[in-house]
mmCIF file of C-alpha atoms in Angstrom:
data_model
loop_
_atom_site.group_PDB
_atom_site.id
_atom_site.type_symbol
_atom_site.label_atom_id
_atom_site.label_comp_id
_atom_site.label_asym_id
_atom_site.label_seq_id
_atom_site.Cartn_x
_atom_site.Cartn_y
_atom_site.Cartn_z
ATOM 1 C CA MET A 1 -53.908 -77.862 -1.391
ATOM 2 C CA ALA A 2 -54.243 -80.889 0.881
ATOM 3 C CA LYS A 3 -51.772 -83.712 0.538
ATOM 4 C CA LYS A 4 -53.188 -86.903 -0.904
ATOM 5 C CA LYS A 5 -53.075 -89.689 1.673
ATOM 6 C CA SER A 6 -51.633 -93.015 0.659
ATOM 7 C CA THR A 7 -54.143 -95.809 0.242
ATOM 8 C CA LYS A 8 -51.392 -98.377 0.690
ATOM 9 C CA PRO A 9 -52.009 -100.274 3.947
ATOM 10 C CA VAL A 10 -49.423 -99.835 6.658
ATOM 11 C CA SER A 11 -48.129 -103.185 7.821
ATOM 12 C CA ALA A 12 -47.730 -104.052 11.477
ATOM 13 C CA PRO A 13 -44.225 -104.465 12.824
ATOM 14 C CA MET A 14 -42.739 -107.912 12.447
ATOM 15 C CA PRO A 15 -43.495 -110.011 15.514
ATOM 16 C CA LEU A 16 -40.750 -110.509 18.049
ATOM 17 C CA THR A 17 -39.542 -114.085 17.832
ATOM 18 C CA GLN A 18 -37.437 -113.952 20.976
ATOM 19 C CA TYR A 19 -34.996 -111.889 22.964
ATOM 20 C CA GLU A 20 -31.678 -113.439 23.970
ATOM 21 C CA ASN A 21 -28.134 -112.529 24.944
ATOM 22 C CA LEU A 22 -26.150 -114.069 22.084
ATOM 23 C CA LYS A 23 -22.443 -114.841 22.170
ATOM 24 C CA LEU A 24 -20.270 -112.805 19.815
ATOM 25 C CA SER A 25 -19.233 -116.106 18.195
ATOM 26 C CA GLN A 26 -22.854 -116.612 17.117
ATOM 27 C CA LEU A 27 -23.074 -113.332 15.195
ATOM 28 C CA ARG A 28 -22.098 -112.443 11.613
ATOM 29 C CA LEU A 29 -22.225 -109.128 9.801
ATOM 30 C CA SER A 30 -24.548 -109.126 6.798
ATOM 31 C CA SER A 31 -23.149 -108.813 3.297
ATOM 32 C CA MET A 32 -26.521 -107.287 2.320
ATOM 33 C CA ASN A 33 -26.125 -104.268 4.595
ATOM 34 C CA PRO A 34 -26.115 -101.209 2.307
ATOM 35 C CA ARG A 35 -23.908 -99.361 4.782
ATOM 36 C CA LYS A 36 -20.306 -100.348 4.092
ATOM 37 C CA THR A 37 -18.356 -97.502 5.704
ATOM 38 C CA PHE A 38 -18.008 -97.107 9.449
ATOM 39 C CA SER A 39 -15.983 -94.453 11.250
ATOM 40 C CA ASP A 40 -13.401 -96.111 13.503
ATOM 41 C CA GLU A 41 -13.515 -93.074 15.788
ATOM 42 C CA ALA A 42 -17.317 -93.255 16.064
ATOM 43 C CA ILE A 43 -17.134 -96.992 16.854
ATOM 44 C CA ARG A 44 -14.540 -96.290 19.587
ATOM 45 C CA GLU A 45 -16.769 -93.556 21.033
ATOM 46 C CA LEU A 46 -19.762 -95.891 20.966
ATOM 47 C CA SER A 47 -17.747 -98.647 22.663
ATOM 48 C CA GLU A 48 -16.780 -96.248 25.476
ATOM 49 C CA SER A 49 -20.419 -95.234 25.879
ATOM 50 C CA ILE A 50 -21.465 -98.887 26.059
ATOM 51 C CA ARG A 51 -18.666 -99.629 28.547
ATOM 52 C CA HIS A 52 -20.038 -96.926 30.869
ATOM 53 C CA GLN A 53 -23.789 -97.025 30.174
ATOM 54 C CA GLY A 54 -24.343 -100.529 28.862
ATOM 55 C CA LEU A 55 -25.990 -101.317 25.545
ATOM 56 C CA LEU A 56 -29.223 -99.302 25.532
ATOM 57 C CA GLN A 57 -30.756 -100.876 22.430
ATOM 58 C CA PRO A 58 -30.406 -104.537 21.431
ATOM 59 C CA ILE A 59 -29.323 -105.527 17.953
ATOM 60 C CA THR A 60 -31.754 -107.301 15.613
ATOM 61 C CA VAL A 61 -30.688 -110.592 14.090
ATOM 62 C CA ARG A 62 -32.117 -113.437 12.056
ATOM 63 C CA PRO A 63 -31.050 -117.080 12.128
ATOM 64 C CA ILE A 64 -28.853 -118.250 9.258
ATOM 65 C CA ALA A 65 -30.418 -121.513 8.118
ATOM 66 C CA ASP A 66 -28.303 -124.613 8.706
ATOM 67 C CA VAL A 67 -25.268 -122.675 9.995
ATOM 68 C CA VAL A 68 -23.726 -123.385 13.380
ATOM 69 C CA ASN A 69 -20.438 -122.255 14.922
ATOM 70 C CA GLN A 70 -17.600 -124.417 16.222
ATOM 71 C CA ASN A 71 -19.571 -124.973 19.464
ATOM 72 C CA ASN A 72 -22.548 -126.286 17.459
ATOM 73 C CA GLU A 73 -24.579 -123.141 18.311
ATOM 74 C CA GLN A 74 -26.962 -121.438 15.897
ATOM 75 C CA VAL A 75 -25.348 -118.559 13.975
ATOM 76 C CA TYR A 76 -27.259 -115.319 13.324
ATOM 77 C CA GLU A 77 -26.965 -112.571 10.731
ATOM 78 C CA ILE A 78 -27.035 -109.006 12.039
ATOM 79 C CA VAL A 79 -29.930 -107.140 10.446
ATOM 80 C CA CYS A 80 -29.807 -103.940 12.519
ATOM 81 C CA GLY A 81 -26.971 -102.956 14.796
ATOM 82 C CA ALA A 82 -23.679 -103.514 12.971
ATOM 83 C CA ARG A 83 -22.142 -100.467 14.701
ATOM 84 C CA ARG A 84 -23.279 -101.696 18.120
ATOM 85 C CA TYR A 85 -21.868 -105.149 17.339
ATOM 86 C CA LYS A 86 -18.503 -103.656 16.291
ATOM 87 C CA ALA A 87 -18.434 -101.619 19.509
ATOM 88 C CA MET A 88 -19.205 -104.726 21.574
ATOM 89 C CA LEU A 89 -16.269 -106.475 19.874
ATOM 90 C CA LEU A 90 -13.973 -103.607 20.926
ATOM 91 C CA ILE A 91 -14.912 -103.927 24.579
ATOM 92 C CA GLU A 92 -14.651 -107.719 24.302
ATOM 93 C CA ALA A 93 -18.176 -108.299 25.584
ATOM 94 C CA GLU A 94 -19.159 -111.915 26.077
ATOM 95 C CA THR A 95 -22.724 -111.511 24.833
ATOM 96 C CA VAL A 96 -24.880 -109.013 22.957
ATOM 97 C CA PRO A 97 -28.557 -108.403 23.782
ATOM 98 C CA SER A 98 -30.378 -109.432 20.609
ATOM 99 C CA ILE A 99 -33.866 -109.477 19.195
ATOM 100 C CA ILE A 100 -34.200 -112.607 17.072
ATOM 101 C CA ARG A 101 -36.696 -112.496 14.215
ATOM 102 C CA ASP A 102 -37.461 -114.813 11.345
ATOM 103 C CA MET A 103 -37.131 -112.624 8.264
ATOM 104 C CA THR A 104 -36.887 -113.227 4.549
ATOM 105 C CA ASP A 105 -34.005 -111.700 2.597
ATOM 106 C CA ALA A 106 -36.369 -108.986 1.358
ATOM 107 C CA GLU A 107 -37.615 -108.184 4.889
ATOM 108 C CA ALA A 108 -34.046 -108.093 6.239
ATOM 109 C CA LEU A 109 -32.852 -105.810 3.441
ATOM 110 C CA ASP A 110 -35.826 -103.514 3.960
ATOM 111 C CA ALA A 111 -35.098 -103.283 7.702
ATOM 112 C CA MET A 112 -31.418 -102.530 7.027
ATOM 113 C CA ILE A 113 -32.285 -99.797 4.577
ATOM 114 C CA VAL A 114 -34.886 -98.213 6.847
ATOM 115 C CA GLU A 115 -32.469 -98.164 9.794
ATOM 116 C CA ASN A 116 -29.540 -96.776 7.821
ATOM 117 C CA LEU A 117 -31.332 -94.182 5.704
ATOM 118 C CA GLN A 118 -32.696 -92.460 8.792
ATOM 119 C CA ARG A 119 -29.134 -91.523 9.803
ATOM 120 C CA LYS A 120 -27.612 -88.192 8.814
ATOM 121 C CA ASP A 121 -24.121 -89.553 8.118
ATOM 122 C CA VAL A 122 -24.994 -92.093 5.422
ATOM 123 C CA ASP A 123 -22.767 -91.935 2.368
ATOM 124 C CA PRO A 124 -24.863 -90.706 -0.620
ATOM 125 C CA LEU A 125 -23.563 -93.522 -2.828
ATOM 126 C CA GLU A 126 -24.559 -96.135 -0.222
ATOM 127 C CA GLU A 127 -28.004 -94.532 -0.027
ATOM 128 C CA ALA A 128 -28.346 -94.669 -3.818
ATOM 129 C CA GLU A 129 -27.228 -98.313 -3.851
ATOM 130 C CA ALA A 130 -29.836 -99.161 -1.210
ATOM 131 C CA PHE A 131 -32.586 -97.594 -3.305
ATOM 132 C CA ARG A 132 -31.306 -99.415 -6.405
ATOM 133 C CA LEU A 133 -31.585 -102.751 -4.561
ATOM 134 C CA LEU A 134 -35.215 -102.013 -3.693
ATOM 135 C CA LEU A 135 -35.989 -100.905 -7.245
ATOM 136 C CA ASP A 136 -34.408 -104.149 -8.516
ATOM 137 C CA GLN A 137 -36.862 -106.012 -6.298
ATOM 138 C CA GLY A 138 -39.724 -104.409 -8.190
ATOM 139 C CA GLN A 139 -40.594 -101.566 -5.857
ATOM 140 C CA SER A 140 -41.593 -98.302 -7.480
ATOM 141 C CA VAL A 141 -39.950 -94.913 -7.100
ATOM 142 C CA ALA A 142 -43.271 -93.529 -5.819
ATOM 143 C CA ASP A 143 -43.509 -96.210 -3.106
ATOM 144 C CA LEU A 144 -39.906 -95.631 -2.023
ATOM 145 C CA ALA A 145 -40.372 -91.853 -1.919
ATOM 146 C CA LEU A 146 -43.473 -92.227 0.238
ATOM 147 C CA ARG A 147 -41.974 -94.839 2.556
ATOM 148 C CA PHE A 148 -38.683 -93.023 3.162
ATOM 149 C CA GLY A 149 -39.979 -89.455 3.081
ATOM 150 C CA LYS A 150 -37.959 -88.562 -0.019
ATOM 151 C CA SER A 151 -38.804 -86.620 -3.160
ATOM 152 C CA GLU A 152 -39.444 -88.643 -6.305
ATOM 153 C CA ARG A 153 -37.023 -86.376 -8.190
#
């Protein structure tokens, strides 16, 4: 029996606002990130990889409205790349390559969930909490199952 194709339109990726090397002092971890646990050993390994290879993938951030740091520079919330940011802190990098996008809270949360749920080492309780946040926003179980390649059961 053939699988029924979704009639829900697929949205285009969010447009790139800009690409910039941001100072570590301009970056803040997001309290919305569903992933709360990070392996110190894995962060150390990542920092060593970055030290030798450089950062291969920029982090994604969004501006925090009306927030500046002590140098009167715009401050950004990390949407994707908390592990990379933590590794850059360990090697005391001056800047972090960053993709800057204007995103709503809902768009940022969605991006965080998509990035984190594709990993194999996500804590099951963090995964469940992420899905609960989306359900609280009015999304259906069927939509979430389709979007994240999960069973509805």
